[in-house]
Amino acid sequence: MDEQTKSQLQRAYALIKAGSRAEALKLIDPILKSEPDNEIAWWLAANTVTNPRHVEYALNQVLRINPNHGGAKAKLAELIFEVAPVPPPFAVSVVEPPKTTNWMPSQSPPAKQSQSTHWLTGVLVAVAVGLLMGVIAAVITVLGKDDSPSSPTQSAFNSNPTSDVLVDDSEAVPTRPSVEGREELPPTWTPNPTIPTATLPPYYTSTPRPTDTPFSTSRPIVTIDPVNFGDTYWLGNGDGTTMELYYANGRYWRFYEFPVTLYFESEGSDLIWDYAVKNAIAELNQVIEVERTDDERQADIVLKIVDAIQLAKECEVSDIFVVAGCATFRTWGGSARPDFRGFAFVSTAAFYPVAAVLHELVHALGVVVHSPDPDDIMYFQETPNTSLSIRDINTLRRLYSSPSFGD
């Protein structure tokens, strides 16, 4: 680790201690992208974010690099087996009783105090003040003793960034959560899983427009009657992207030879991804004939499950935690009948793996827009839905009933 990286991590550590976690993450994020095996950077990241899914992913990265990291083991165990905290009891408001002094007008003027009473009161006050000062001095003396004082220049490499991090050198490895509870890293480093851009708009990652094909600004040659397809989200969710922007010479970018073949590649052996692919194929076959192939070279669509760092490279984004997936087309050949392939990438950190796979495959089939309706699989944020809605089906049918480059 060079001095610049070390200095950057120390500044991030100082920001974490100061409570400026967002600023700290800005320093940590570039290091994670350039040095994915930097144990300290992942450890600081685990103690910077607050979303349990983000924390879990970062801790798993720490243990991947250093399986004996006691702090990461303990924090991960606490995270996985954490029980929802019991709500605090209702606070009982204690009302200060009214002072009896002058609460009711005295019927007679108070008797004049004697000089001896004033003298006695003064002595008692002096004694009480002296005792109080003695107690305060004793407390300060006790608290001032620290067997291990913290140096102001303490490095982030040998201390825990937050006070609530458990330090336990136990070798016990916590049980992994079930498939339903798998959450290694969400699409964003924010505690709110409903932040938009959980999936990447197609025009942001890449575009299905080939560079050698002129585009028409007119309507398609064959006008499709939208009424025949019912309710759709053909015009997108209001972000400026519509299906009318993704056609050339009156023809839409979609597959025109069937079945559409799908190749699936995963970095892990998690059964959830196999299930997600089978579910997606079954759903898509309601509209389009899709089948799986083991030959990547012959596949029409290539689906890959990748980690957050690889996803950022494939999706061409600067923040490795901003998306859950992306999809694009790659075209070649002449403009009259071009060949093209769909590519879909899904993060291992997706909140809802089954939904994310189906969402990105619909993109790869040519639906480049998002839906404004959370009931649709193509909603512009991640959704727990695992099946196509009526609007999803109608939109796919409309696209695959429109003119293509194979016509």
Short mmCIF file of C-alpha atoms in Angstrom, two decimals, residues 9-400:
data_model
loop_
_atom_site.label_atom_id
_atom_site.label_comp_id
_atom_site.label_asym_id
_atom_site.label_seq_id
_atom_site.Cartn_x
_atom_site.Cartn_y
_atom_site.Cartn_z
CA LEU A 9 -7.63 5.90 4.37
CA GLN A 10 -6.48 7.76 7.47
CA ARG A 11 -8.45 10.82 6.37
CA ALA A 12 -11.47 8.60 5.77
CA TYR A 13 -11.06 7.16 9.25
CA ALA A 14 -10.96 10.65 10.75
CA LEU A 15 -14.13 11.57 8.88
CA ILE A 16 -15.88 8.44 10.15
CA LYS A 17 -14.94 9.32 13.72
CA ALA A 18 -16.27 12.83 13.12
CA GLY A 19 -19.57 11.45 11.86
CA SER A 20 -19.03 12.51 8.22
CA ARG A 21 -19.66 9.08 6.71
CA ALA A 22 -20.73 10.31 3.29
CA GLU A 23 -17.47 12.25 2.89
CA ALA A 24 -15.50 9.25 4.13
CA LEU A 25 -17.13 6.99 1.54
CA LYS A 26 -16.03 9.37 -1.22
CA LEU A 27 -12.42 8.70 -0.18
CA ILE A 28 -12.88 4.95 0.26
CA ASP A 29 -14.77 4.25 -2.97
CA PRO A 30 -11.89 4.98 -5.42
CA ILE A 31 -9.59 2.74 -3.40
CA LEU A 32 -12.07 -0.15 -3.53
CA LYS A 33 -12.23 0.18 -7.29
CA SER A 34 -8.47 0.37 -7.82
CA GLU A 35 -7.50 -2.05 -5.03
CA PRO A 36 -10.32 -4.60 -4.59
CA ASP A 37 -8.11 -6.65 -2.23
CA ASN A 38 -7.45 -3.79 0.18
CA GLU A 39 -8.53 -5.24 3.51
CA ILE A 40 -8.43 -1.92 5.37
CA ALA A 41 -10.55 -0.15 2.77
CA TRP A 42 -13.26 -2.80 2.97
CA TRP A 43 -13.12 -2.73 6.78
CA LEU A 44 -13.58 1.04 6.81
CA ALA A 45 -16.38 0.69 4.27
CA ALA A 46 -18.12 -1.83 6.53
CA ASN A 47 -18.05 0.72 9.30
CA THR A 48 -19.08 3.64 7.11
CA VAL A 49 -22.35 2.47 5.62
CA THR A 50 -25.49 1.80 7.64
CA ASN A 51 -27.48 -0.46 5.33
CA PRO A 52 -27.10 -4.03 6.67
CA ARG A 53 -26.77 -5.41 3.13
CA HIS A 54 -23.90 -3.08 2.34
CA VAL A 55 -22.24 -3.88 5.65
CA GLU A 56 -22.56 -7.62 5.06
CA TYR A 57 -20.99 -7.43 1.63
CA ALA A 58 -18.07 -5.35 2.85
CA LEU A 59 -17.47 -7.69 5.79
CA ASN A 60 -17.49 -10.69 3.47
CA GLN A 61 -14.84 -8.96 1.38
CA VAL A 62 -12.71 -8.42 4.49
CA LEU A 63 -12.99 -12.13 5.37
CA ARG A 64 -12.25 -13.12 1.79
CA ILE A 65 -8.97 -11.25 2.03
CA ASN A 66 -8.23 -12.16 5.65
CA PRO A 67 -10.30 -15.11 6.97
CA ASN A 68 -8.88 -14.53 10.47
CA HIS A 69 -10.13 -10.97 10.87
CA GLY A 70 -11.73 -11.21 14.30
CA GLY A 71 -13.56 -7.91 14.14
CA ALA A 72 -15.18 -8.76 10.81
CA LYS A 73 -16.27 -12.18 12.08
CA ALA A 74 -17.86 -10.72 15.16
CA LYS A 75 -19.59 -7.89 13.32
CA LEU A 76 -20.89 -10.27 10.65
CA ALA A 77 -22.23 -12.66 13.29
CA GLU A 78 -23.94 -9.77 15.04
CA LEU A 79 -25.40 -8.60 11.71
CA ILE A 80 -26.72 -11.99 10.61
CA PHE A 81 -28.23 -13.02 13.92
CA GLU A 82 -29.35 -9.59 14.99
CA VAL A 83 -32.76 -9.52 16.64
CA ALA A 84 -35.00 -6.54 16.18
CA PRO A 85 -34.55 -4.29 19.20
CA VAL A 86 -37.34 -4.08 21.71
CA PRO A 87 -39.00 -0.68 21.58
CA PRO A 88 -38.09 1.47 24.56
CA PRO A 89 -40.76 1.84 27.20
CA PHE A 90 -42.91 4.89 27.09
CA ALA A 91 -41.18 7.75 28.82
CA VAL A 92 -43.02 8.83 31.90
CA SER A 93 -43.14 12.55 32.13
CA VAL A 94 -42.38 13.67 35.63
CA VAL A 95 -43.97 16.96 36.46
CA GLU A 96 -42.08 19.03 38.96
CA PRO A 97 -44.30 19.62 42.00
CA PRO A 98 -45.21 23.23 42.55
CA LYS A 99 -43.10 25.08 45.02
CA THR A 100 -44.86 25.76 48.27
CA THR A 101 -43.08 29.05 48.61
CA ASN A 102 -45.47 31.85 47.81
CA TRP A 103 -47.95 29.30 46.45
CA MET A 104 -50.60 30.91 48.60
CA PRO A 105 -50.42 34.35 50.08
CA SER A 106 -49.37 34.24 53.70
CA GLN A 107 -51.98 35.37 56.13
CA SER A 108 -49.37 37.13 58.19
CA PRO A 109 -45.93 38.54 57.43
CA PRO A 110 -43.06 36.11 58.12
CA ALA A 111 -41.24 36.49 61.35
CA LYS A 112 -37.86 38.16 61.18
CA GLN A 113 -35.05 35.58 61.22
CA SER A 114 -32.53 35.85 63.91
CA GLN A 115 -28.86 36.55 63.29
CA SER A 116 -27.90 33.08 64.59
CA THR A 117 -30.11 31.39 61.99
CA HIS A 118 -28.31 33.24 59.17
CA TRP A 119 -24.95 32.21 60.60
CA LEU A 120 -25.90 28.53 60.84
CA THR A 121 -27.24 28.51 57.29
CA GLY A 122 -23.98 29.98 55.97
CA VAL A 123 -21.92 27.28 57.68
CA LEU A 124 -24.06 24.49 56.24
CA VAL A 125 -23.85 25.93 52.72
CA ALA A 126 -20.06 26.20 52.96
CA VAL A 127 -19.75 22.58 54.10
CA ALA A 128 -22.02 21.36 51.29
CA VAL A 129 -20.06 23.28 48.66
CA GLY A 130 -16.79 21.88 49.97
CA LEU A 131 -18.06 18.30 49.85
CA LEU A 132 -19.38 18.79 46.32
CA MET A 133 -16.06 20.15 45.08
CA GLY A 134 -14.25 17.21 46.65
CA VAL A 135 -16.50 14.70 44.89
CA ILE A 136 -16.02 16.46 41.54
CA ALA A 137 -12.24 16.44 41.96
CA ALA A 138 -12.27 12.74 42.78
CA VAL A 139 -14.36 11.90 39.73
CA ILE A 140 -12.08 13.92 37.45
CA THR A 141 -9.03 12.16 38.89
CA VAL A 142 -10.52 8.70 38.30
CA LEU A 143 -11.72 9.47 34.79
CA GLY A 144 -8.43 11.03 33.86
CA LYS A 145 -6.61 7.74 34.32
CA ASP A 146 -6.36 5.87 31.01
CA ASP A 147 -4.11 2.87 30.72
CA SER A 148 -4.13 3.02 26.91
CA PRO A 149 -4.44 6.63 25.78
CA SER A 150 -5.35 7.15 22.15
CA SER A 151 -2.87 9.02 20.04
CA PRO A 152 -4.26 11.80 17.89
CA THR A 153 -2.31 10.33 14.98
CA GLN A 154 -3.55 6.79 15.49
CA SER A 155 -3.65 4.92 12.20
CA ALA A 156 -6.82 3.53 10.74
CA PHE A 157 -5.00 0.27 10.23
CA ASN A 158 -4.92 -0.80 13.87
CA SER A 159 -8.13 0.54 15.31
CA ASN A 160 -11.83 0.10 14.79
CA PRO A 161 -13.46 3.00 12.97
CA THR A 162 -16.57 2.99 15.11
CA SER A 163 -17.17 2.51 18.77
CA ASP A 164 -19.95 -0.01 18.22
CA VAL A 165 -17.77 -2.51 16.34
CA LEU A 166 -17.40 -5.76 18.22
CA VAL A 167 -13.85 -7.04 18.56
CA ASP A 168 -13.85 -10.78 19.05
CA ASP A 169 -11.00 -12.98 17.91
CA SER A 170 -13.19 -16.08 18.09
CA GLU A 171 -12.63 -18.48 15.21
CA ALA A 172 -16.34 -19.35 14.98
CA VAL A 173 -17.66 -18.63 11.51
CA PRO A 174 -21.31 -17.53 11.50
CA THR A 175 -23.81 -19.51 9.52
CA ARG A 176 -24.72 -17.97 6.18
CA PRO A 177 -28.29 -16.72 5.93
CA SER A 178 -30.86 -18.66 3.95
CA VAL A 179 -31.59 -18.01 0.29
CA GLU A 180 -34.50 -15.83 1.27
CA GLY A 181 -32.18 -13.78 3.45
CA ARG A 182 -29.17 -13.58 1.16
CA GLU A 183 -28.04 -10.03 0.96
CA GLU A 184 -24.37 -9.50 0.30
CA LEU A 185 -24.41 -6.01 -1.07
CA PRO A 186 -27.27 -3.90 -2.31
CA PRO A 187 -27.17 -1.70 -5.33
CA THR A 188 -26.39 1.42 -3.38
CA TRP A 189 -24.43 2.47 -0.36
CA THR A 190 -27.41 4.22 1.16
CA PRO A 191 -29.64 2.89 3.89
CA ASN A 192 -32.71 3.32 1.72
CA PRO A 193 -33.19 0.41 -0.71
CA THR A 194 -35.77 2.32 -2.71
CA ILE A 195 -33.36 4.93 -4.01
CA PRO A 196 -33.90 5.30 -7.79
CA THR A 197 -31.38 3.99 -10.33
CA ALA A 198 -31.29 0.57 -8.74
CA THR A 199 -31.18 -0.55 -12.36
CA LEU A 200 -29.34 1.38 -14.98
CA PRO A 201 -31.29 3.13 -17.75
CA PRO A 202 -30.21 1.60 -21.08
CA TYR A 203 -29.17 4.91 -22.57
CA TYR A 204 -26.77 5.39 -19.67
CA THR A 205 -24.84 2.17 -20.13
CA SER A 206 -24.87 1.80 -23.87
CA THR A 207 -27.23 2.19 -26.75
CA PRO A 208 -28.81 -0.23 -29.21
CA ARG A 209 -28.19 2.23 -32.03
CA PRO A 210 -25.45 1.11 -34.45
CA THR A 211 -23.09 3.86 -35.52
CA ASP A 212 -23.44 3.08 -39.23
CA THR A 213 -27.24 3.28 -39.37
CA PRO A 214 -29.00 6.60 -40.01
CA PHE A 215 -32.00 7.22 -37.82
CA SER A 216 -35.42 8.31 -38.86
CA THR A 217 -37.21 11.03 -36.99
CA SER A 218 -40.57 10.01 -38.43
CA ARG A 219 -43.03 7.45 -37.14
CA PRO A 220 -42.52 3.76 -38.04
CA ILE A 221 -43.43 2.66 -41.54
CA VAL A 222 -46.12 0.39 -40.12
CA THR A 223 -48.16 2.21 -37.52
CA ILE A 224 -49.05 -0.04 -34.61
CA ASP A 225 -52.39 0.55 -32.96
CA PRO A 226 -51.63 0.84 -29.21
CA VAL A 227 -55.24 0.04 -28.36
CA ASN A 228 -54.75 -3.53 -29.54
CA PHE A 229 -52.16 -4.12 -26.83
CA GLY A 230 -53.93 -2.59 -23.86
CA ASP A 231 -52.12 -0.64 -21.16
CA THR A 232 -48.35 -0.32 -21.70
CA TYR A 233 -45.48 1.92 -20.61
CA TRP A 234 -44.34 2.52 -24.21
CA LEU A 235 -43.48 6.13 -23.39
CA GLY A 236 -41.41 5.20 -20.33
CA ASN A 237 -41.55 6.62 -16.84
CA GLY A 238 -41.06 10.27 -17.71
CA ASP A 239 -37.25 10.31 -17.70
CA GLY A 240 -37.10 11.24 -21.38
CA THR A 241 -36.54 7.72 -22.73
CA THR A 242 -39.35 6.26 -24.86
CA MET A 243 -39.60 3.32 -27.21
CA GLU A 244 -40.10 5.77 -30.07
CA LEU A 245 -36.45 6.83 -29.70
CA TYR A 246 -35.15 3.31 -30.34
CA TYR A 247 -35.95 2.47 -33.91
CA ALA A 248 -34.23 3.12 -37.23
CA ASN A 249 -35.68 3.26 -40.72
CA GLY A 250 -39.10 2.49 -39.29
CA ARG A 251 -37.93 -0.70 -37.58
CA TYR A 252 -37.38 -1.46 -33.93
CA TRP A 253 -34.36 -3.04 -32.33
CA ARG A 254 -35.55 -6.47 -31.32
CA PHE A 255 -34.84 -10.11 -32.09
CA TYR A 256 -36.52 -11.49 -35.19
CA GLU A 257 -35.38 -15.13 -35.20
CA PHE A 258 -36.73 -17.56 -32.64
CA PRO A 259 -36.20 -19.11 -30.23
CA VAL A 260 -34.05 -16.45 -28.61
CA THR A 261 -31.18 -18.31 -26.96
CA LEU A 262 -29.83 -17.35 -23.55
CA TYR A 263 -26.42 -18.15 -22.10
CA PHE A 264 -26.06 -17.82 -18.34
CA GLU A 265 -22.80 -17.39 -16.45
CA SER A 266 -22.43 -16.96 -12.70
CA GLU A 267 -19.34 -16.37 -10.60
CA GLY A 268 -20.78 -18.46 -7.79
CA SER A 269 -22.76 -21.65 -7.32
CA ASP A 270 -25.65 -20.06 -5.49
CA LEU A 271 -28.81 -21.91 -6.47
CA ILE A 272 -30.82 -18.71 -6.30
CA TRP A 273 -29.37 -17.62 -9.65
CA ASP A 274 -30.30 -20.86 -11.39
CA TYR A 275 -33.81 -20.46 -10.07
CA ALA A 276 -33.88 -16.83 -11.20
CA VAL A 277 -32.94 -17.80 -14.76
CA LYS A 278 -35.52 -20.59 -14.92
CA ASN A 279 -38.17 -18.24 -13.58
CA ALA A 280 -37.26 -15.56 -16.13
CA ILE A 281 -37.40 -17.99 -19.07
CA ALA A 282 -40.80 -19.25 -17.95
CA GLU A 283 -42.13 -15.71 -17.64
CA LEU A 284 -40.74 -14.53 -20.97
CA ASN A 285 -42.15 -17.55 -22.80
CA GLN A 286 -45.59 -16.09 -22.26
CA VAL A 287 -44.68 -13.67 -25.06
CA ILE A 288 -41.40 -14.72 -26.70
CA GLU A 289 -39.88 -18.14 -27.20
CA VAL A 290 -36.69 -18.16 -25.12
CA GLU A 291 -34.50 -21.15 -24.34
CA ARG A 292 -31.20 -21.69 -22.59
CA THR A 293 -27.96 -22.66 -24.34
CA ASP A 294 -24.56 -23.77 -23.08
CA ASP A 295 -22.72 -22.21 -26.03
CA GLU A 296 -21.92 -18.58 -25.31
CA ARG A 297 -20.72 -17.96 -28.86
CA GLN A 298 -24.09 -18.91 -30.33
CA ALA A 299 -26.25 -17.20 -27.71
CA ASP A 300 -28.49 -14.29 -28.60
CA ILE A 301 -28.38 -12.97 -25.04
CA VAL A 302 -25.55 -13.38 -22.55
CA LEU A 303 -26.45 -13.04 -18.89
CA LYS A 304 -23.67 -12.70 -16.33
CA ILE A 305 -23.87 -12.46 -12.55
CA VAL A 306 -20.93 -10.36 -11.37
CA ASP A 307 -19.76 -8.58 -8.25
CA ALA A 308 -20.16 -4.85 -7.72
CA ILE A 309 -16.70 -3.96 -9.03
CA GLN A 310 -17.08 -5.91 -12.27
CA LEU A 311 -20.61 -4.54 -12.69
CA ALA A 312 -19.28 -0.99 -12.53
CA LYS A 313 -16.86 -1.79 -15.35
CA GLU A 314 -19.50 -3.45 -17.51
CA CYS A 315 -22.04 -0.68 -16.90
CA GLU A 316 -19.45 2.11 -17.20
CA VAL A 317 -20.36 3.82 -13.95
CA SER A 318 -18.01 5.55 -11.55
CA ASP A 319 -19.75 4.49 -8.35
CA ILE A 320 -19.51 0.73 -7.87
CA PHE A 321 -22.59 0.64 -5.68
CA VAL A 322 -25.03 2.69 -7.73
CA VAL A 323 -26.69 -0.05 -9.79
CA ALA A 324 -28.11 -3.54 -9.40
CA GLY A 325 -27.77 -4.38 -13.08
CA CYS A 326 -27.64 -3.13 -16.65
CA ALA A 327 -28.29 -4.35 -20.17
CA THR A 328 -27.31 -3.32 -23.68
CA PHE A 329 -27.15 -4.35 -27.34
CA ARG A 330 -24.08 -4.80 -29.50
CA THR A 331 -24.62 -4.68 -33.24
CA TRP A 332 -22.61 -5.41 -36.33
CA GLY A 333 -23.18 -6.01 -40.01
CA GLY A 334 -25.04 -3.91 -42.52
CA SER A 335 -27.84 -1.52 -41.78
CA ALA A 336 -30.38 -3.51 -43.82
CA ARG A 337 -30.27 -6.64 -41.66
CA PRO A 338 -27.80 -6.15 -38.79
CA ASP A 339 -26.87 -8.84 -36.33
CA PHE A 340 -26.99 -7.98 -32.68
CA ARG A 341 -26.72 -9.57 -29.27
CA GLY A 342 -28.15 -8.63 -25.92
CA PHE A 343 -25.98 -8.48 -22.82
CA ALA A 344 -27.38 -8.41 -19.30
CA PHE A 345 -25.37 -8.01 -16.11
CA VAL A 346 -26.77 -8.44 -12.60
CA SER A 347 -24.93 -7.68 -9.38
CA THR A 348 -24.45 -10.36 -6.75
CA ALA A 349 -25.57 -7.54 -4.45
CA ALA A 350 -29.06 -7.24 -5.92
CA PHE A 351 -31.76 -6.96 -3.28
CA TYR A 352 -34.10 -9.21 -5.23
CA PRO A 353 -32.11 -11.60 -7.47
CA VAL A 354 -35.13 -13.19 -9.17
CA ALA A 355 -36.63 -9.82 -10.05
CA ALA A 356 -33.29 -8.32 -11.12
CA VAL A 357 -32.59 -11.13 -13.60
CA LEU A 358 -36.04 -10.87 -15.18
CA HIS A 359 -35.80 -7.06 -15.32
CA GLU A 360 -32.45 -7.03 -17.13
CA LEU A 361 -33.47 -9.77 -19.58
CA VAL A 362 -36.51 -7.73 -20.61
CA HIS A 363 -34.11 -4.85 -21.28
CA ALA A 364 -31.85 -7.16 -23.31
CA LEU A 365 -34.86 -8.22 -25.40
CA GLY A 366 -35.31 -4.62 -26.50
CA VAL A 367 -37.55 -2.92 -23.95
CA VAL A 368 -35.30 0.03 -23.25
CA VAL A 369 -37.73 1.98 -21.07
CA HIS A 370 -38.68 1.78 -17.42
CA SER A 371 -42.15 1.78 -15.95
CA PRO A 372 -43.48 4.30 -13.42
CA ASP A 373 -45.67 1.61 -11.82
CA PRO A 374 -44.16 -0.40 -8.91
CA ASP A 375 -46.35 -3.38 -9.85
CA ASP A 376 -44.37 -3.85 -13.08
CA ILE A 377 -41.13 -5.82 -13.28
CA MET A 378 -39.70 -2.90 -15.29
CA TYR A 379 -40.27 -0.40 -12.50
CA PHE A 380 -37.36 2.05 -12.44
CA GLN A 381 -36.28 0.85 -8.99
CA GLU A 382 -35.65 -2.65 -7.74
CA THR A 383 -38.86 -4.49 -6.99
CA PRO A 384 -39.65 -7.74 -5.16
CA ASN A 385 -41.96 -8.81 -8.00
CA THR A 386 -40.96 -12.12 -9.61
CA SER A 387 -43.39 -12.23 -12.53
CA LEU A 388 -44.41 -10.11 -15.50
CA SER A 389 -47.39 -7.86 -14.96
CA ILE A 390 -50.11 -7.32 -17.57
CA ARG A 391 -48.40 -4.05 -18.52
CA ASP A 392 -45.04 -5.85 -18.90
CA ILE A 393 -46.65 -8.45 -21.17
CA ASN A 394 -48.50 -5.82 -23.20
CA THR A 395 -45.32 -3.78 -23.73
CA LEU A 396 -43.34 -6.84 -24.87
CA ARG A 397 -46.14 -7.89 -27.21
CA ARG A 398 -46.32 -4.44 -28.73
CA LEU A 399 -42.57 -4.41 -29.36
CA TYR A 400 -42.52 -7.89 -30.87
#
